[in-house]
Coordinates of C-alpha atoms in Angstrom, one line a residue:
M1 CA -6.9 5.7 -18.1
S2 CA -9.4 7.3 -20.4
E3 CA -8.6 10.6 -22.2
S4 CA -12.2 11.5 -22.8
L5 CA -13.4 11.4 -19.1
P6 CA -12.8 13.7 -16.1
Q7 CA -9.2 13.5 -14.9
L8 CA -8.3 11.9 -11.6
S9 CA -6.2 13.5 -8.9
L10 CA -5.0 11.7 -5.8
G11 CA -6.3 13.4 -2.7
A12 CA -3.4 13.3 -0.2
A13 CA -5.3 14.7 2.8
T14 CA -5.1 11.3 4.5
F15 CA -1.3 11.1 4.1
G16 CA 0.8 11.8 7.2
L17 CA 4.0 11.0 9.0
K18 CA 4.5 8.2 11.5
S19 CA 4.3 10.9 14.2
S20 CA 1.1 12.4 12.9
N21 CA -1.9 12.6 15.3
R22 CA -4.8 10.7 13.8
A23 CA -7.4 11.8 16.3
E24 CA -7.6 15.5 15.2
T25 CA -6.6 15.2 11.6
F26 CA -7.5 13.6 8.3
V27 CA -4.5 11.3 8.6
R28 CA -5.1 7.6 8.0
L29 CA -1.9 6.6 6.3
Q30 CA 1.3 7.2 8.2
G31 CA 4.9 7.2 6.9
K32 CA 6.6 6.3 3.7
D33 CA 5.9 2.5 4.2
E34 CA 2.1 3.2 4.0
V35 CA 2.0 6.1 1.6
Q36 CA 4.5 5.0 -1.1
P37 CA 2.5 2.0 -2.2
L38 CA -0.6 4.1 -2.8
M39 CA 1.4 6.6 -4.9
D40 CA 2.9 3.8 -6.9
L41 CA -0.5 2.2 -7.4
F42 CA -2.0 5.5 -8.6
K43 CA 0.7 6.1 -11.1
S44 CA 0.5 2.5 -12.3
F45 CA -3.0 3.4 -13.6
G46 CA -1.5 6.2 -15.6
Y47 CA -2.4 9.1 -13.4
K48 CA 0.0 11.8 -12.4
E49 CA -1.8 14.5 -10.4
V50 CA -1.7 14.7 -6.6
D51 CA -3.6 17.2 -4.4
T52 CA -2.5 18.4 -1.0
A53 CA -2.7 21.6 1.1
R54 CA -0.8 23.5 3.8
I55 CA -3.7 22.9 6.2
Y56 CA -3.6 19.1 5.8
T57 CA -1.4 18.6 8.8
D58 CA 1.6 16.5 7.6
S59 CA 0.3 15.7 4.1
E60 CA 3.0 17.7 2.3
A61 CA 5.7 16.3 4.5
A62 CA 4.5 12.8 3.8
L63 CA 4.8 13.4 0.1
G64 CA 8.2 14.8 0.7
E65 CA 9.4 11.5 2.2
L66 CA 8.6 9.5 -1.0
D67 CA 11.1 8.4 -3.5
K68 CA 12.2 11.3 -5.5
S69 CA 11.4 9.4 -8.7
S70 CA 7.8 9.3 -7.5
L71 CA 7.6 13.1 -7.4
A72 CA 9.6 13.8 -10.5
D73 CA 6.8 13.6 -13.1
L74 CA 3.9 14.4 -10.8
R75 CA 1.7 17.5 -11.2
I76 CA 1.4 18.7 -7.6
S77 CA -1.3 21.1 -6.4
T78 CA -1.3 22.6 -2.9
K79 CA -3.2 25.4 -1.2
V80 CA -2.7 28.3 1.1
H81 CA -5.4 28.8 3.8
P82 CA -6.6 31.9 5.7
F83 CA -7.3 29.7 8.8
I84 CA -3.5 29.4 9.2
T85 CA -2.6 33.1 8.7
P86 CA -4.5 35.8 6.8
L87 CA -3.6 35.7 3.1
T88 CA -1.5 38.9 2.9
I89 CA 1.3 38.9 0.4
E90 CA 3.9 38.1 3.2
N91 CA 1.8 35.3 4.6
I92 CA 1.1 33.7 1.2
L93 CA 4.8 33.7 0.4
Q94 CA 5.6 32.2 3.8
Q95 CA 2.9 29.5 3.7
F96 CA 4.0 28.6 0.2
D97 CA 7.7 28.4 1.0
E98 CA 6.8 26.1 3.9
S99 CA 4.9 23.9 1.4
L100 CA 7.9 23.7 -0.9
A101 CA 10.2 22.9 2.0
A102 CA 7.9 20.1 3.2
L103 CA 7.4 18.7 -0.3
G104 CA 11.1 19.0 -1.1
V105 CA 10.5 20.6 -4.5
E106 CA 11.3 24.0 -6.1
N107 CA 7.9 24.6 -7.7
V108 CA 4.4 23.1 -8.0
D109 CA 1.9 22.9 -10.9
L110 CA -1.0 24.5 -9.2
L111 CA -1.7 26.8 -6.2
Y112 CA -5.2 27.3 -4.8
L113 CA -6.6 29.9 -2.5
H114 CA -8.2 27.3 -0.2
H115 CA -10.9 29.4 1.2
P116 CA -12.2 33.1 1.1
D117 CA -10.3 35.4 3.5
D118 CA -12.6 38.0 5.1
K119 CA -9.6 39.7 6.8
T120 CA -7.5 40.6 3.8
P121 CA -8.4 42.5 0.7
I122 CA -8.6 40.0 -2.2
E123 CA -6.4 42.3 -4.3
E124 CA -3.5 41.8 -1.9
S125 CA -3.9 38.0 -2.0
L126 CA -4.0 38.0 -5.8
E127 CA -0.8 40.0 -5.9
G128 CA 0.9 37.5 -3.7
V129 CA -0.2 34.7 -6.0
D130 CA 1.1 36.6 -9.0
I131 CA 4.5 37.1 -7.4
L132 CA 4.8 33.4 -7.0
Y133 CA 3.8 32.9 -10.7
K134 CA 6.4 35.4 -11.9
Q135 CA 9.0 33.8 -9.8
G136 CA 8.3 30.5 -11.6
K137 CA 7.2 28.7 -8.5
I138 CA 3.7 27.9 -9.7
R139 CA 2.4 27.2 -13.2
R140 CA -1.4 27.6 -12.6
F141 CA -3.7 29.3 -10.1
G142 CA -7.0 28.0 -8.7
L143 CA -9.8 28.8 -6.3
S144 CA -11.6 26.6 -3.8
N145 CA -14.8 27.1 -1.9
H146 CA -15.4 30.6 -3.3
S147 CA -18.9 31.8 -4.2
P148 CA -19.8 32.8 -7.8
S149 CA -19.7 36.5 -7.0
Q150 CA -16.2 36.1 -5.4
V151 CA -15.0 34.2 -8.5
D152 CA -16.4 36.9 -10.8
E153 CA -14.7 39.6 -8.7
I154 CA -11.3 37.8 -8.7
V155 CA -11.3 37.2 -12.4
S156 CA -12.1 40.9 -13.0
I157 CA -9.3 42.0 -10.7
C158 CA -6.8 39.6 -12.3
K159 CA -7.6 41.0 -15.8
S160 CA -7.4 44.6 -14.7
K161 CA -4.1 44.2 -12.9
G162 CA -2.5 41.8 -15.4
Y163 CA -2.2 39.1 -12.7
I164 CA -2.3 35.3 -13.4
A165 CA -6.0 34.4 -13.6
P166 CA -7.6 31.3 -12.1
T167 CA -8.1 28.4 -14.4
M168 CA -9.2 25.8 -11.8
Y169 CA -11.9 25.6 -9.2
Q170 CA -12.2 23.0 -6.5
G171 CA -15.5 22.4 -4.9
L172 CA -17.7 19.9 -3.0
Y173 CA -19.7 17.8 -5.5
S174 CA -21.4 14.4 -5.0
P175 CA -24.7 12.8 -6.2
I176 CA -26.4 14.2 -3.1
A177 CA -24.5 17.6 -2.9
R178 CA -24.8 19.1 -6.3
T179 CA -25.9 22.7 -5.5
G180 CA -22.4 24.2 -5.4
Y181 CA -21.5 22.8 -8.8
L182 CA -24.8 23.6 -10.5
E183 CA -24.8 27.2 -9.3
I184 CA -21.2 28.0 -10.4
R185 CA -20.6 25.8 -13.5
D186 CA -21.9 28.4 -16.1
L187 CA -19.8 31.2 -14.6
L188 CA -16.7 29.0 -14.6
K189 CA -17.3 28.0 -18.2
K190 CA -17.7 31.7 -19.1
H191 CA -14.2 32.4 -17.6
G192 CA -12.5 29.3 -18.9
I193 CA -12.2 27.7 -15.4
H194 CA -12.3 24.0 -14.9
Y195 CA -14.0 22.2 -12.0
Y196 CA -12.4 19.6 -9.7
A197 CA -14.8 17.8 -7.4
Y198 CA -13.9 16.7 -3.9
G199 CA -16.1 14.9 -1.3
I200 CA -17.6 12.6 -3.9
M201 CA -18.5 9.9 -1.4
A202 CA -20.1 12.4 1.1
A203 CA -17.8 11.5 4.0
G204 CA -18.4 7.8 3.2
L205 CA -22.2 8.0 3.2
L206 CA -22.4 7.0 -0.4
T207 CA -20.9 3.7 0.3
G208 CA -23.9 2.6 2.3
K209 CA -21.9 1.8 5.5
N210 CA -23.8 4.1 7.8
K211 CA -27.3 4.1 9.3
F212 CA -29.1 7.1 10.6
D213 CA -29.8 5.6 14.1
E214 CA -26.4 4.0 14.5
E215 CA -23.0 5.5 15.5
P216 CA -20.4 5.3 12.7
K217 CA -17.3 3.3 13.3
E218 CA -14.8 4.9 15.5
D219 CA -12.2 5.8 12.8
A220 CA -14.8 7.5 10.6
R221 CA -15.0 11.2 10.0
L222 CA -18.7 11.1 11.1
H223 CA -18.0 9.4 14.4
S224 CA -18.8 11.7 17.4
T225 CA -15.2 11.7 18.5
S226 CA -13.9 13.0 15.1
F227 CA -12.9 16.7 15.0
L228 CA -15.1 17.1 11.9
S229 CA -18.1 15.3 13.1
G230 CA -20.1 18.3 14.1
H231 CA -19.8 20.1 10.8
L232 CA -20.3 16.9 8.7
R233 CA -23.3 15.8 10.7
E234 CA -24.8 19.3 10.2
R235 CA -24.2 18.8 6.5
Y236 CA -25.4 15.3 6.0
W237 CA -27.0 13.7 9.1
H238 CA -30.7 14.1 8.3
R239 CA -33.4 11.5 7.9
E240 CA -34.3 12.7 4.4
V241 CA -30.6 12.4 3.3
F242 CA -30.5 8.8 4.6
A243 CA -33.8 8.1 2.9
A244 CA -32.1 9.2 -0.4
L245 CA -29.1 7.0 0.4
D246 CA -31.4 4.0 1.1
L247 CA -33.0 4.5 -2.3
L248 CA -29.7 4.5 -4.1
A249 CA -28.3 1.5 -2.1
K250 CA -31.4 -0.6 -3.0
A251 CA -31.2 0.5 -6.7
A252 CA -27.5 -0.5 -6.9
E253 CA -28.2 -3.8 -5.1
K254 CA -31.0 -4.6 -7.5
E255 CA -28.4 -4.4 -10.4
G256 CA -25.8 -6.3 -8.5
I257 CA -23.5 -3.3 -8.2
P258 CA -21.7 -2.2 -5.0
F259 CA -23.0 1.2 -3.8
A260 CA -19.6 2.8 -3.8
Q261 CA -18.9 1.5 -7.3
A262 CA -22.2 3.0 -8.6
T263 CA -21.3 6.3 -7.1
N264 CA -17.8 6.4 -8.6
R265 CA -19.3 5.5 -12.0
W266 CA -22.0 8.2 -11.7
M267 CA -19.3 10.8 -11.0
R268 CA -17.1 9.7 -13.9
H269 CA -19.9 9.4 -16.5
H270 CA -23.1 11.2 -15.5
S271 CA -22.0 14.2 -13.4
G272 CA -21.5 16.6 -16.3
L273 CA -17.8 16.9 -15.6
T274 CA -15.7 17.0 -18.8
K275 CA -12.2 15.8 -19.7
E276 CA -10.9 19.2 -18.7
D277 CA -12.5 18.8 -15.3
G278 CA -11.4 16.4 -12.6
I279 CA -12.3 14.2 -9.6
L280 CA -10.3 14.0 -6.4
V281 CA -9.9 10.3 -5.4
G282 CA -9.2 9.8 -1.7
A283 CA -8.5 6.6 0.2
S284 CA -7.6 5.4 3.7
S285 CA -6.0 2.2 2.6
F286 CA -4.3 0.6 -0.4
K287 CA -7.2 -1.7 -1.0
Q288 CA -9.7 1.1 -0.9
L289 CA -7.7 3.2 -3.5
E290 CA -7.3 0.2 -5.7
Q291 CA -11.0 -0.5 -5.7
N292 CA -11.9 3.2 -6.3
L293 CA -9.6 3.3 -9.3
L294 CA -11.0 0.1 -10.7
D295 CA -14.5 1.4 -10.3
L296 CA -13.7 4.7 -11.9
E297 CA -12.3 2.8 -14.9
M298 CA -15.6 1.1 -15.5
G299 CA -18.3 2.2 -17.9
P300 CA -21.6 4.2 -17.5
L301 CA -24.5 3.1 -15.3
S302 CA -27.8 1.8 -16.7
P303 CA -30.6 4.3 -17.4
T304 CA -32.5 2.8 -14.5
L305 CA -29.7 3.4 -12.1
V306 CA -29.1 6.9 -13.4
D307 CA -32.8 7.7 -12.9
A308 CA -32.4 6.5 -9.3
Y309 CA -29.6 9.0 -8.7
E310 CA -31.7 11.8 -10.2
N311 CA -34.6 10.9 -8.0
A312 CA -32.4 10.8 -4.9
W313 CA -31.0 14.2 -5.7
K314 CA -34.5 15.7 -6.2
S315 CA -35.5 14.5 -2.8
V316 CA -32.6 16.4 -1.0
E317 CA -32.0 19.3 -3.5
H318 CA -33.9 21.7 -1.2
R319 CA -31.3 21.2 1.5
R320 CA -28.7 23.1 -0.6
I321 CA -25.9 21.0 0.9
A322 CA -22.7 23.2 0.9
A323 CA -23.8 25.7 -1.6
P324 CA -21.2 28.3 -2.6
G325 CA -21.1 31.3 -0.2
S326 CA -22.9 29.3 2.5
S327 CA -21.6 29.1 6.1
D328 CA -20.6 25.5 5.5
K329 CA -16.8 25.7 5.5
V330 CA -15.9 22.0 5.9
K331 CA -13.5 20.4 3.5

């Protein structure tokens, strides 16, 4: 573990119970027998942050099944979501209490507002978060998928009302989807808010396993039977995106580096993220998590490969993939 690089947080969206429905969820790891080894592996690398959410089906409950010693020194972040119930004070408190019950803990490190809520005045949502903070149930507050103008408004309200202010922001960021990060980073820096990147492998596309004219494997998020495939294909499934992916795959192959490893190393060393920022590391198997962690521990890429990543980005920049405030609501 390096103290000078972006922090790593274990993304628990793929965690579920043995009874969880894989077909219409993120779940790929079911029950304590499958989840506990990943948590132990992650901690063995020296990392102690885990990220979940109320909307991630049984993710919180899966974490709650783990050995209590596994959770004791973890920094847990979770999220309340307006797609479950509008983020009124009452609903925020209820969603969060359900999270605590599922996790089997009395408090968490960080609570995010998972997505903007167009049905509830933001002042009310922020008051709900502040109540939880004053009750000692959360230590920090963050935002996810909010636009720059929404972040600015929220910070202003928190300051004027004396509420806990956001210090973390979670957003989509990968080598081919940089618009959201680039458009909000200066504002976040101004307000002292740190950035945590999710979706760094672009739904698996930055591993080189998919071809534009071929159907992804059945268990993949991009497969036509996946509940997310429509949104994700709208986001990524374009010939010019695959042309950029091909450019990167060939550049990595030329240097004898697996494509996924090159992407992990780009995110850790060349993305502009600092040691106060972070990267969500996801996995659908023990082997995949182990390889991701090993890759993320490696050093920077060669200048030639970094240039390839820049050229690939320039070729798709105009698509504005998942820009803040866009209609793209997938996570």
